Every structure is written in C-alpha cells, then in structure tokens.
Amino acid sequence: MNNNQTAQYDFNNIEKKWQQYWQQNRTFATSDDFSMPKYYVLDMFPYPSGDGLHVGHPEGYTASDIIARYKRMNGFNVLHPMGYDAFGLPAEQYAIKTGTHPRDTTVKNINRIRQQIQSLGFSYDWDREIDTTDTKYYRWTQWIFLQLFNSYFDTEQQRARPISELLEALENESLLIDPAGQIVPNQNKDLEALAGLPIGTRTWAELTPAQRSEILSNQRLAYQAEVAVNWCPELGTVLANEEVIGGVSERGGHPVIRKPMRQWMLRITAYAERLLDDLEGLDWTHGIKKLQADWIGKSTGAEVDFTIDEHGATLKVFTTRPDTLFGATYMVMAPEHPLVPEITTEPQRPAVEQYITQAARKSDLDRTDLAKEKTGVFTGAYAINPVNNQRIPIWISDYVLIGYGTGAIMAVPAHDTRDFEFATKFNLPIIQVVAPTLEDAYIINHAKEFTTTEAIEGDSLGFMGFLILTKEIHPTADWEKVAQETDHRKIELPNGVVLYAVPHEARRDIDYSKYFDKLPKYVDIAHDPQFMKDPKATIRHPLQEAFTGEGFAVNSDQFNDLDTDQFKTKITNWLAEQGLGNAAINYKLRDWLFSRQRYWGEPFPILHLENGTTIAVDESDLPVTLPDVETYQPSGTGESPLATIPEWLNTTYNGQPAQRETNTMPQWAGSCWYYLRYLDAHNELAPFASEKEKYWMPVDLYIGGAEHAVLHLLYARFWHKVLYDLGHVHTKEPFTKLVNQGMILGDDNQKMSKSRGNVVNPDKVINDYGADSMRLYEMFMGPLDATKPWSMQGVEGVHRFLQKVWRLIIGPEGKIHTNITDQPNDDAAQRTLHKTIKKVTQDIDAFAFNTAISQMMIFTNEYLRLPHCNRAAIESFTLILAPFAPHFAEEIWQRLGHTDSLAYQPWPTYDESLTQDPEIEIAVQVLGKIKDRITIPADLTEDQIKERAIASEKVQQAIAGKTVRKVIVIKGRLVNIVAN
RNA sequence: GCCGAAGUGGCGGAAUUGGCAGACGCGCGGGAUUCAAAAUCCCGUUCUGGCAACAGAGUGAGGGUUCGAUUCCCUCCUUCGGCACCA
C-alpha cells in the first residue's frame, strides 16, 4: 500500500485510500458460513432521487454501520446490504416532462447515490446490491404477486392456503356455492345425496367459466373489485388512502376526488388480527406499535339487524355500544350504500338523489372542510328498532362512511357526539339511556370546581365531603379499615357506588397515603345537598352534550341499572337468541388498493381472456417486462400508458387471444420483500434459497425513518406472513428490532427545505471535513431517535476531536509518536482506558452513540496530558473508535504497524476491577443541602463513611446546636445527615 | 378534537431501580505562543448578590410523596410528530 505517509490528518486521501482498499479486498463481502453466529442489520433503502442523499440518510446508515462493524469485531457473520427503491413517481413525472426514459433517470440517480453512499465508508456488501426496477428483481416481485393471486385465506385456520386446494374442494363438491355466491360446505356430501341440494345452491360444475373466475376472485388474496377510489386527475392515477394527505395527493399536492373504479386489491384485512397480535413480540418502540395498532383499528361490538318498515329488507349496522340500543332514535346510511335507492320513497327521491350526486362530487378535501357542519337527507323510509319496536327514520349523510362497518349506523344522539350534532341540527329526538356513574356525574356537574389535591388539602367551604371509591381506581383499597380508623361514615348508593363521608374538620388530619398508593377523590358536597339526597335524580338532567362515557342503564326497560359492560354482554346474547344480531369485530384497516395507472412500476403478471376470465401468467414466463412507450403521459381515462401499446397489450394464452393487465404495482411492492432478496441477490431460480433464508432471517436490526412507521412496515409484515403461510419463509415476523432515527432540522431549527435555503449538502460536509467527521458528528448530535438541528460548528468540533487523536498518536514525521511505547501506563491512565472500553461497549449496545463519543473525547483529553502512553492502550482505543471513524482508524492501525484491515480484529475487552477508582469524592448533605465534599477510599464501610462525613468541619458548623436524627449513606454517592 | 414524544445554561445535549444537575461538544471571555494570523495550549463560563470567601435560587408552571425529586404522583402550559366524522 502507499508509503506517502504524511504528518497531517489528510482526511481526503485517507478516506479515498481505505474506500479503495475495502472495495479491492472485498473486505465486507459476506459469506454464507452457516456455522457462524449471524447478525442481519438492515437499512431502509433509499429512493434514488435526483437531489441525491440528504443529511438525514447518513444518520441511520451511520448508526447501522457502527452496529455492523461492532458485531463483526465481536465475531458475528454480519449481513449489511444496500439497494434502491427505484420505482416511483418523480422519475416518471420527469419522463412526462422531458421524454427521458425513467430507466435513464433512474440509472443516473442510482449511480450518483451509490457514489455518495460509498463516500461515507459504510461497510455494505456491495455484491448484494439490488434495484427494484431491475427485471431480475421485479421478476420475483411478480412471482410474489402470483403467490398472493393463487392463495386464499382460510378463515377457520386463519392462514393463507393455495387456491388450488379450494378449487379441488369445489370440484369434488365438498364445497358448494350458495345463492348469494358464498362458498358453503356441502352438508349432504356423505349422505349419498338423499335429499337434493338447498334451493339455489349450485355445484362448481354448473358454473360458467366467468362465474367460476368471479367466485375464485372473491377468495384470492389479490383480487379485482369495483371500489370507490381516490382518483387524482392531475397525476392520472388512483392513489391509496395513505397517499392522500388532507384531500390532496402526497406527491405534488394535487386534488383528489372519489370515484368508483375497478382496481386490484390485496386482502390485507384477512390478516388484521394476526398483524395486531404479533406486534406484541416485537422489539419496536411502544409508539410505533401503537401507531400500527391504531391503524389496524380493532373494535369489538355487535352487528344488529334493523328491519325496514313496509319494505322487509334488513339494514345491518355495527356498533361498539349495543347497550345504547334503546337510545337509537334514527338511522343513517352512507350515501353510497346500495340499499339507498331501493328504500327511498318517491317524495324524497329528488332530494336524496341530489345529495348523493353532491357527496360523490366532493373531494376528500371538501369533505374535511365541511366536517364542521353535518349534512344529510331523510330517505322517507323507517326502520324498526328491534329492542323496542319503535319506528325510527332512516337518513343518509356523508358522516357515515361506506367503507367502515356495514356503511350504516344506528344513531344514538344522547351518547355519540356526531349523532348528537346531527340530531340537534335536524331536530331528531334524543333519549338518554346511559347515566354516568356517580363519580363521573359529579365531575361532569362540577368539573371546574375542584381538583383532586384541592379537594383534599384545600379550604373548601362546607363541612361535609366524601371520598369516591370505585373498583377501577382503588382495586385493592381496604376501605373498611379506612372507615374504622378515620371515622368516615359509609354511605351506599343504589347503583352500588360506595361513599365514605367525613366531617370537614376531621379530614385535614388524615393521612390518606397510609391507605392508598393513589389518592382518592375527595369531594366537598355541602353546597349540593340535592346530590346526596338522590344522586340519580341529579345526574338525569337533560344532556347539554353527548355523554360518551360508561355508566349504568336508564330508559332501557328490563336492562335498567345494568352497568355498561354487563349490559353489552346481556344484550348481545339476547340479540343472538332472537336472531337479530351477533357479536362482531371491525377493523379500520381496509384492503390494500394495489394498482396504479402509471408506466413506471411493476406490470401485473396477469392476462385477461375473451371469456371474461382472469388468469395468471405462468411462473416460467416471468418477468413480464415493461415495454418502451412513445409517451409516458397517463391516458387520463383511468388506463395506464401501457394500454396504448397494442403489440404489448395483445398476446395469446394457449393459442387463445389474451390481453395483458395494463395496471402497474404501487411503489410499495418492491420494498415489501427486498430484505429477503439480499439473502441471495443473484439467484435466478428462486427469489432466495431456502437454506439462506433459514440462516439469515429474521432481520436482527432494522433502522430507518419514522415516516414508514405504518405503511411500509405493515405491508412488508403482511407479505411476510403470506410467504410464511405458504412455507417460503420460516419466521412469522421479518424485523425483530426496529429503531427509528430522528429528523435532522436545519440550523434554524426548521425542517430542511429548498425554499427555506437551510438544506445541508452531505457532499460538501464530506469535502470540507471528511466522511469520518460527518459520521461522528451525526452520531454526536444527540440521541439517535431525537429530532435535532444541524450545526456546522458542531461538525468542526468533532473534526477537532479527530485532529487531537491524530496528534496523540502520530508524530511530526507521520510515524507513530515517540511518546507511545511499550512501557506500562500508570494506574490512572489504565483506568481511563478500561472505563472507556466499558462505556463505549455498553453505549453501542444501547444505541447511545453520542455518549460513547464523549467518553472517547475524555480519553483523548486525558491521554494528551500523559508524558507517555502505552502502545497496547492506544491500539485498543483505535479499535473502539473504528466503527465510528473507520477510515481514520484503519490509517492509524496501519501506521501502528499492522498490515491487515482492523475490520475483523476482536473487540477490546475491559477488566471491571480496573474501571474502579481507589478513591472517590462524595457529597455530604445536611437536610438535603450539600455542605461539603470529601474524598475517601472507595472501600470504606458505611459506618466509616458516616464517621468521616460527620467529622467534616463544614458539617459540624451546619449541625451545630442540632440533634442528628438519622444519617443516610449511599455508597459511592453521598451522605445525608438529618438533624434538627 | 384524539393519540404519541418531548420541555434542563447563550446553543446541541449529559445525568433517572429517586442520591453531587449541567459530563462531552459548540459559543463566549481572559491568557500563552506568534512579527502577525491560522492552528494549538492553559484558565474561566447556570443565574442573582458580593472584590472575595461565600450566600441564595435553579431542570416548562403549580402542587404532592420523600431524609433527598430533572427522575415518582396529580393538575396545567408549551413545542414537535402522527391521525382525523372509523359508529
């Protein structure tokens, strides 16, 4: 290697030199040595945008690189790959504008971003680099799509199974098709067909090919359906809900309208329960898990059937509060509900039709804007409330969403805020059926008059108050004991709530903390004798607003006085007995809208035959590649530019004419499984070899931005579970541990943006200070997951630190400093070394890189003061610095006389006994105030420490004339003397 | 509106099974070195009062528990992030 050793820290040459060395020696190429312990550390791969890398990217990449290098030095076989999520709108928008093929733009951008990533010295295995737009990659994305297309979800077994198994059951007639088109078991199968099949039930053989195709489609995990989608005229494509932010497209900010269209969907809802359940075992932050759980949005309740009066049809609703059925005074259907035209009466029809048209034309943005004021129209129809046979009107309103539950609700205005608003506006009756518990009632009535602490300590006016006891708040409180010992009077109220009352004067002397870890609410009610006399009467006041809490039932016939939970159970059972309803679970999560009408995405490996059936392209015919097109402009009719190329569009299948599916997949597709392709990036026979998957999976550490908290991670988990069910992967979850790096703000504490002019260009930072300084600074800024502002002066600070280390180790001739010898360190220097190894090791394990760096700074500052330092200590220090500043460390390591890279050197170990100081300084407090600091041998006993502390002159002054009541000794920390 | 995270010097931040608040870095002030500058080194740097020794206050605000609270509990305020008519 080169001999032109310089005396200066010449980061430019050093970094180039080592990047070349790593590349030429394939230092970080990962072997599939299954005998070694493995560690898979994954970064969220970037979209190769024309702007190149942002300073936010290297933050996560540096953190993962530190871990990767650290794990290697700890003997792990580390998989640390990188690639590009390269399909996507920007390249395509650019193509529309300029006519440049998105592939050209993409290749150019990838080259740029690769160069940027490499200039930071990350230890990726570049042999495994992937690009989602590469046909060799998306061939397997299409293959996975076919897995979805060729599978159905067995609800009984709660897992995906090949659709061929379903087909077989249909063909052998153990399954039949009922009149509604549902697949049902054949009850008569083993009875030699004694009786005929139920009326309208058909066998598979009786169906036409198109009907069969339709039936199977209704089961497939990937299916087509007519759905109300977000159509963005400007982009000429539909967008998923999550790509629409506040009524405009996430990309470009164009308006979006609702429109029914036939689209490809993925049945992610089938996995809702498992996606929710399996969150539990993941080592992800609580916050991210909660975001996912909320997105899935499970709610438990009941489905109830309401009969439509003089019509006979059933209107099914979902409710989480079946206990409020007696308060249902009207119903509301979504305007898009299919039953609306059917039940609308003639006089109401014009108004209803007008409302439906209006609602459909409204963009999501308009809907949001108008959300303040409820709108709606009466259909003229009435439903019968099954619990009390009341005739209640049916309205339509866009505050009821077609996509959630059944698209219709029972409205309980007394206990639902939205229903309350609607009922108030349209003068519909409001009947209270839930009375708040006494505690809630009192708080509702007197919310502004007291707080917990005031109620206990404050000077309220009256002489009588009460403590509120509920099982929820004080499950373990021994109230009998309280009553006995504190002279409280026990008062039992009809609804089971127990109060303990005490005279005002007496309660001041009671130490409630003796009885409860959580203080009871203490309410002074002397000014409200009515409340004591008949609490129920007090709380049954006309509602000023909806009461959405729980309590006990009123106005509910035989269910009166039941508490909310009991009521729910009872009424649900009752409904089931009467055949009027059943317990039910609903999820906010919707099926995933998977098609886009764009050019730059994976084509669907699907053919449409003339007989109306839809079939999969044979696996052996994959990939279905993108053709070249004249123009990238979407057709605007809801079809992609692919539809305009007849020679691509028209093909044959077994000699029959067939048309290719012209939609393409959304950008999420490629990123849903890329972590699997890295395992075996060049496999031409399969997406990955099974034995490699068994060795490397799951991903041990996944680092990326929190913006992917829900979608990417949920979609990837979904695909992974499907692959798991079909036996392609062996773990239920792909990512064991997830860490989110925080956002980096500009130096003005604002989000970085071109318009603010506060964007920091990583290339410039690397050019001015070097990649090692850049890496070090990004880690030194603060905790990895925090949002923090950039500071160029901070970069200079860590750069100065590297300069110092350089001066510590490298002498004026560019050789090792003459101060560094084999002479042993003195004890203090040796302790500093061991403390440093310990802290850096523990901090890396805890992702506390900022404090690891500050400890290395302390080491450097101390060692610079030494007359000489021990060579082995310097070598150890170089090794622990290596994950943070790898080029720098390699250069030092080489100058220390080593010929190999330090990348696989064993991580230095520390001796716990050498991290302990023989003498320590402790604080001496009197009554919690520090009076003195004394230096004592570390191994003193408590009594000895006590003695020394009291002997202190300053302490003597402070306790003069007082009696020492107690002396608290915290070993190694402080002594606190209580004296008065 | 709901959910989540967080509020500590001039700035980024450190310290929590409750035990010396402000590590480390930046900035700033003073000094050394230099013809001068850069670089480097040394000293100081939470605030208030004081020449100083020292005293008092102090981790968003208020209250509580404790010998002792940045850390635990209650109430409130602010900032950031996410979701948003989900019955």
XYZ file of C-alpha atoms in Angstrom, chain A residues 78-523:
446
model
C -22.818 -9.788 9.549
C -25.196 -9.200 6.668
C -25.297 -5.490 5.908
C -26.644 -4.763 2.433
C -27.860 -1.763 0.467
C -30.064 -1.176 -2.551
C -32.520 1.195 -4.193
C -36.281 1.550 -4.094
C -36.267 2.916 -7.581
C -39.785 2.733 -8.996
C -41.780 5.830 -8.267
C -43.412 8.977 -9.445
C -40.580 11.546 -9.632
C -38.686 9.735 -12.387
C -41.951 9.277 -14.251
C -43.070 12.883 -13.859
C -39.686 13.865 -15.211
C -40.203 11.474 -18.124
C -43.540 13.062 -18.950
C -41.963 16.488 -18.936
C -38.805 15.703 -20.885
C -39.418 12.413 -22.669
C -36.412 10.868 -20.942
C -36.927 7.192 -20.234
C -37.403 6.737 -16.466
C -34.800 3.997 -16.650
C -32.174 6.505 -17.770
C -33.062 8.895 -14.993
C -33.093 6.051 -12.509
C -29.730 4.666 -13.545
C -28.201 8.112 -13.374
C -29.644 8.780 -9.945
C -28.620 5.384 -8.633
C -25.040 5.949 -9.762
C -24.973 9.274 -8.038
C -26.459 7.990 -4.798
C -24.202 4.907 -4.768
C -21.201 7.137 -5.090
C -22.479 9.278 -2.222
C -23.136 6.300 -0.001
C -19.734 4.841 -0.756
C -18.051 8.128 0.036
C -19.251 7.735 3.615
C -17.366 4.481 4.035
C -20.243 2.243 5.005
C -19.380 -1.424 5.252
C -22.035 -2.726 2.885
C -21.621 -5.935 0.981
C -21.843 -4.394 -2.468
C -22.069 -7.802 -4.101
C -25.674 -7.926 -2.895
C -26.778 -4.523 -4.131
C -30.317 -4.558 -5.507
C -32.519 -2.266 -7.563
C -36.274 -2.826 -7.519
C -36.591 -1.731 -11.159
C -34.181 -4.381 -12.374
C -36.097 -7.086 -14.258
C -34.057 -9.665 -12.364
C -35.518 -8.218 -9.213
C -39.078 -7.432 -10.200
C -39.430 -10.803 -11.796
C -39.635 -12.046 -8.197
C -41.890 -9.210 -7.097
C -44.253 -10.503 -9.780
C -43.682 -14.015 -8.533
C -44.768 -12.994 -5.026
C -47.811 -11.290 -6.518
C -48.694 -14.620 -8.090
C -48.371 -16.250 -4.691
C -50.976 -13.783 -3.457
C -53.146 -14.237 -6.517
C -53.010 -18.003 -6.186
C -53.893 -18.071 -2.499
C -56.965 -17.636 -0.392
C -57.416 -17.027 3.288
C -58.821 -19.943 5.222
C -60.687 -18.115 7.981
C -61.005 -21.241 10.065
C -57.286 -21.941 10.079
C -56.502 -18.210 9.982
C -53.899 -18.648 7.302
C -53.324 -18.473 3.574
C -53.612 -21.648 1.551
C -53.090 -22.339 -2.151
C -56.248 -21.637 -4.080
C -55.764 -24.991 -5.817
C -56.823 -26.618 -2.547
C -60.027 -24.620 -2.567
C -60.583 -25.452 -6.222
C -60.171 -29.119 -5.501
C -62.808 -28.961 -2.741
C -65.170 -27.180 -5.103
C -64.553 -29.668 -7.869
C -65.151 -32.673 -5.661
C -68.235 -30.884 -4.329
C -67.334 -30.893 -0.672
C -67.858 -27.164 -1.112
C -70.813 -25.576 -2.902
C -71.941 -22.124 -3.912
C -74.996 -20.725 -2.170
C -77.470 -18.348 -3.846
C -75.571 -15.319 -2.574
C -72.422 -16.572 -4.291
C -70.815 -17.589 -0.990
C -68.838 -20.775 -0.682
C -70.511 -23.157 1.782
C -69.755 -26.679 2.965
C -71.777 -29.450 1.370
C -73.782 -30.882 4.290
C -75.080 -33.765 2.190
C -71.758 -34.880 0.814
C -71.609 -38.088 2.798
C -75.317 -38.775 2.772
C -75.429 -40.217 -0.719
C -77.458 -37.221 -1.870
C -80.620 -38.407 -0.128
C -82.121 -35.015 -0.360
C -81.499 -32.508 -3.098
C -79.293 -29.505 -2.511
C -80.842 -26.447 -0.844
C -82.719 -24.306 -3.344
C -80.420 -22.132 -5.431
C -77.245 -23.852 -4.337
C -75.035 -24.801 -7.206
C -72.115 -27.099 -7.755
C -68.854 -25.993 -9.346
C -69.660 -27.956 -12.490
C -72.812 -25.938 -13.031
C -70.973 -22.621 -13.266
C -69.763 -20.860 -16.400
C -66.036 -20.062 -16.654
C -66.744 -16.402 -15.943
C -68.774 -17.289 -12.864
C -66.020 -19.563 -11.626
C -63.481 -16.864 -12.182
C -65.637 -14.480 -10.178
C -66.104 -16.920 -7.277
C -62.380 -17.567 -7.021
C -61.616 -13.894 -7.329
C -63.716 -13.301 -4.246
C -61.374 -15.582 -2.350
C -57.971 -14.649 -3.710
C -55.568 -12.551 -1.631
C -55.048 -10.483 -4.775
C -58.330 -9.668 -6.457
C -60.082 -7.094 -8.590
C -63.003 -5.114 -7.287
C -65.094 -2.105 -8.102
C -64.230 0.286 -5.314
C -64.575 3.968 -4.573
C -61.035 5.133 -5.065
C -59.073 8.332 -4.770
C -58.687 9.471 -8.331
C -56.162 12.183 -8.952
C -56.891 13.743 -12.365
C -53.618 15.645 -12.374
C -51.476 12.528 -11.888
C -53.879 10.434 -13.932
C -53.885 7.650 -11.397
C -55.665 6.357 -8.356
C -53.974 6.710 -5.020
C -54.163 4.711 -1.819
C -55.817 6.432 1.157
C -52.441 6.842 2.721
C -51.079 8.630 -0.331
C -53.753 11.275 0.089
C -52.992 13.788 2.783
C -55.695 16.263 3.665
C -57.547 15.736 0.405
C -54.596 16.282 -1.920
C -52.003 13.893 -3.264
C -48.989 13.339 -1.059
C -46.778 13.751 -4.115
C -47.342 17.076 -5.803
C -50.312 18.211 -3.740
C -52.911 17.738 -6.478
C -56.636 17.491 -5.722
C -58.180 14.077 -5.394
C -61.776 13.012 -5.941
C -63.721 9.853 -5.083
C -64.667 7.693 -7.990
C -65.728 4.069 -8.330
C -63.268 2.119 -10.450
C -62.257 -1.477 -10.977
C -58.947 -1.993 -9.241
C -56.563 -4.601 -7.930
C -56.770 -5.091 -4.204
C -54.745 -7.105 -1.701
C -56.730 -8.752 1.058
C -54.637 -7.425 3.960
C -57.767 -7.229 6.122
C -57.743 -11.016 6.387
C -54.525 -10.626 8.327
C -55.722 -7.805 10.599
C -55.887 -9.947 13.694
C -52.501 -11.547 13.173
C -50.842 -8.263 12.263
C -52.176 -6.899 15.527
C -51.387 -9.902 17.709
C -47.851 -10.395 16.503
C -46.884 -6.815 17.284
C -46.593 -7.886 20.873
C -43.421 -9.918 20.493
C -41.543 -7.283 18.506
C -38.740 -5.187 19.915
C -40.085 -1.970 18.440
C -40.797 1.252 20.278
C -44.093 1.400 22.034
C -45.035 4.385 19.883
C -44.627 2.605 16.555
C -46.513 -0.429 17.743
C -49.320 1.816 18.875
C -49.412 3.583 15.509
C -49.746 0.227 13.787
C -52.372 -0.973 16.234
C -54.370 2.231 15.755
C -54.092 1.912 12.010
C -55.465 -1.606 12.192
C -58.108 -0.147 14.491
C -59.774 -3.154 16.011
C -63.094 -2.545 17.709
C -65.349 -5.041 19.365
C -69.107 -4.778 19.423
C -72.148 -6.246 17.785
C -73.925 -6.350 14.471
C -77.637 -5.664 14.757
C -80.307 -6.174 12.118
C -82.935 -3.483 11.718
C -85.926 -4.333 9.550
C -87.006 -1.655 7.132
C -90.675 -0.916 7.686
C -93.060 -1.671 4.787
C -90.131 -2.989 2.790
C -88.872 -6.046 4.572
C -85.201 -5.590 3.753
C -82.703 -5.774 6.576
C -80.381 -2.941 7.407
C -77.372 -4.280 9.250
C -75.353 -1.963 11.463
C -72.218 -2.341 13.506
C -71.993 -0.777 16.935
C -69.498 -0.860 19.773
C -72.231 0.208 22.138
C -75.085 -2.263 21.864
C -76.008 -1.111 25.368
C -77.342 2.095 23.818
C -79.825 0.362 21.504
C -82.793 1.794 23.384
C -81.472 5.246 22.604
C -81.283 4.677 18.845
C -83.742 7.263 17.561
C -82.829 7.260 13.873
C -80.506 5.574 11.410
C -78.007 6.916 8.927
C -76.697 5.260 5.779
C -73.707 6.293 3.758
C -74.821 7.993 0.525
C -73.063 5.254 -1.468
C -74.935 2.466 0.345
C -76.503 0.159 -2.287
C -79.816 -0.042 -0.449
C -80.415 3.708 -0.573
C -82.141 3.919 -3.986
C -84.256 0.924 -3.095
C -85.739 2.242 0.133
C -86.035 5.898 -0.777
C -89.683 6.975 -1.024
C -90.860 8.824 -4.108
C -91.421 12.203 -2.445
C -87.881 12.107 -1.048
C -86.202 10.782 -4.169
C -85.168 14.081 -5.785
C -83.583 15.351 -2.591
C -81.825 12.052 -1.942
C -80.503 11.826 -5.484
C -79.224 15.344 -5.358
C -77.444 14.671 -2.094
C -75.833 11.515 -3.458
C -74.543 13.361 -6.509
C -73.175 16.141 -4.362
C -71.449 13.772 -1.988
C -69.825 11.889 -4.846
C -68.509 15.077 -6.385
C -66.986 16.221 -3.146
C -63.287 15.675 -2.951
C -61.897 14.450 0.303
C -60.665 17.956 0.880
C -64.183 19.359 0.657
C -65.441 16.690 2.985
C -62.854 17.638 5.546
C -63.598 21.307 5.196
C -67.289 20.826 5.629
C -66.848 18.447 8.504
C -67.836 21.123 10.959
C -71.416 21.250 9.758
C -73.319 17.995 9.377
C -75.425 17.492 6.268
C -77.958 14.865 5.332
C -81.325 13.997 3.815
C -84.258 11.916 5.019
C -84.928 8.918 2.772
C -88.595 8.688 3.677
C -88.091 5.144 4.954
C -88.362 3.921 8.520
C -86.695 1.084 10.361
C -87.909 -0.853 13.356
C -85.689 -0.745 16.402
C -85.546 -4.433 17.340
C -85.369 -3.855 21.090
C -88.481 -1.758 21.482
C -90.201 -1.903 18.087
C -90.031 1.845 17.723
C -90.342 3.185 14.200
C -87.291 5.347 13.513
C -86.429 7.393 10.399
C -83.604 6.479 8.049
C -81.398 9.310 6.799
C -78.381 9.462 4.572
C -75.323 11.523 5.408
C -71.687 11.556 4.421
C -70.598 11.431 8.026
C -71.258 7.738 7.693
C -68.520 6.086 5.686
C -69.329 3.350 3.213
C -66.027 1.616 3.831
C -66.299 1.063 7.548
C -68.543 -1.448 9.288
C -71.682 -2.004 7.239
C -71.906 1.513 5.805
C -74.896 2.267 8.005
C -75.307 3.163 11.647
C -77.911 3.275 14.341
C -77.743 6.802 15.671
C -77.742 7.296 19.415
C -77.600 11.054 19.755
C -77.524 11.077 23.545
C -74.294 9.152 23.612
C -72.418 9.867 20.412
C -71.002 13.267 19.625
C -71.584 13.081 15.863
C -75.103 11.751 16.218
C -75.795 14.461 18.786
C -74.716 17.189 16.372
C -76.786 15.694 13.581
C -79.872 15.216 15.745
C -79.623 18.738 17.075
C -79.371 20.165 13.582
C -82.282 18.157 12.165
C -84.417 18.138 15.305
C -84.377 14.421 15.844
C -85.278 13.008 19.262
C -82.558 12.487 21.855
C -83.127 9.887 24.536
C -80.681 9.320 27.352
C -80.050 5.652 28.047
C -76.758 5.746 29.920
C -76.387 7.568 33.193
C -72.863 8.352 34.236
C -71.506 6.680 37.337
C -71.725 8.857 40.383
C -68.103 9.825 40.156
C -68.383 10.807 36.507
C -71.631 12.571 37.186
C -70.167 14.666 39.899
C -67.178 15.508 37.788
C -69.385 16.426 34.861
C -71.512 18.660 37.036
C -68.703 20.212 38.994
C -65.691 19.747 36.784
C -64.453 23.262 37.140
C -64.903 23.488 40.867
C -62.300 21.149 42.206
C -59.158 19.224 41.586
C -58.058 16.171 43.490
C -55.443 17.905 45.516
C -57.531 20.922 46.308
C -60.309 18.690 47.442
C -58.027 17.056 49.919
C -55.890 19.905 51.095
C -57.769 22.995 50.156
C -60.149 25.063 52.183
C -63.484 24.170 50.799
C -66.426 25.923 52.287
C -68.594 23.120 53.501
C -68.272 20.821 56.420
C -69.157 17.572 54.765
C -67.387 15.842 51.938
C -66.995 12.369 50.556
C -64.394 10.134 49.107
C -65.292 8.382 45.951
C -64.473 4.734 45.839
C -64.571 2.726 42.663
C -63.111 -0.642 41.908
C -61.371 0.775 38.870
C -59.439 3.412 40.754
C -58.767 1.644 44.010
C -58.977 -2.045 43.358
C -57.092 -3.092 46.450
C -58.037 -0.409 48.939
C -59.084 -1.659 52.321
C -61.983 0.649 52.769
C -63.386 -0.957 55.855
C -60.138 -0.163 57.587
C -60.260 3.408 56.357
C -63.771 3.830 57.626
C -62.916 2.424 61.002
C -59.688 4.242 61.592
C -60.610 7.597 60.164
C -64.169 7.921 61.313
C -65.660 8.106 57.858
C -69.313 7.340 57.529
C -70.116 4.726 54.931
C -72.924 5.559 52.511
C -74.092 3.003 49.980
C -75.862 4.312 46.920
C -78.454 2.344 44.920
C -76.154 1.792 41.937
C -73.522 0.108 44.074
C -71.169 3.016 44.456
C -69.912 3.409 47.988
C -69.101 6.753 49.510
C -67.208 7.481 52.667
C -68.098 10.781 54.226
C -66.217 12.652 56.886
C -66.639 15.990 58.602
C -64.607 18.726 57.050
C -62.560 19.437 60.161
C -61.582 15.823 60.683
C -60.276 15.055 57.240
C -57.418 17.504 57.479
C -55.647 15.274 59.949
C -56.000 12.101 57.974
C -53.015 10.788 56.088
C -54.687 9.077 53.175
C -51.428 7.901 51.761
C -51.302 5.326 54.530
C -54.183 3.545 52.903
C -53.790 4.098 49.179
C -50.932 4.463 46.773
C -53.238 6.548 44.649
C -55.143 9.254 46.435
C -58.906 9.034 46.469
C -61.000 11.814 45.072
C -62.257 13.933 47.880
C -65.293 15.938 47.081
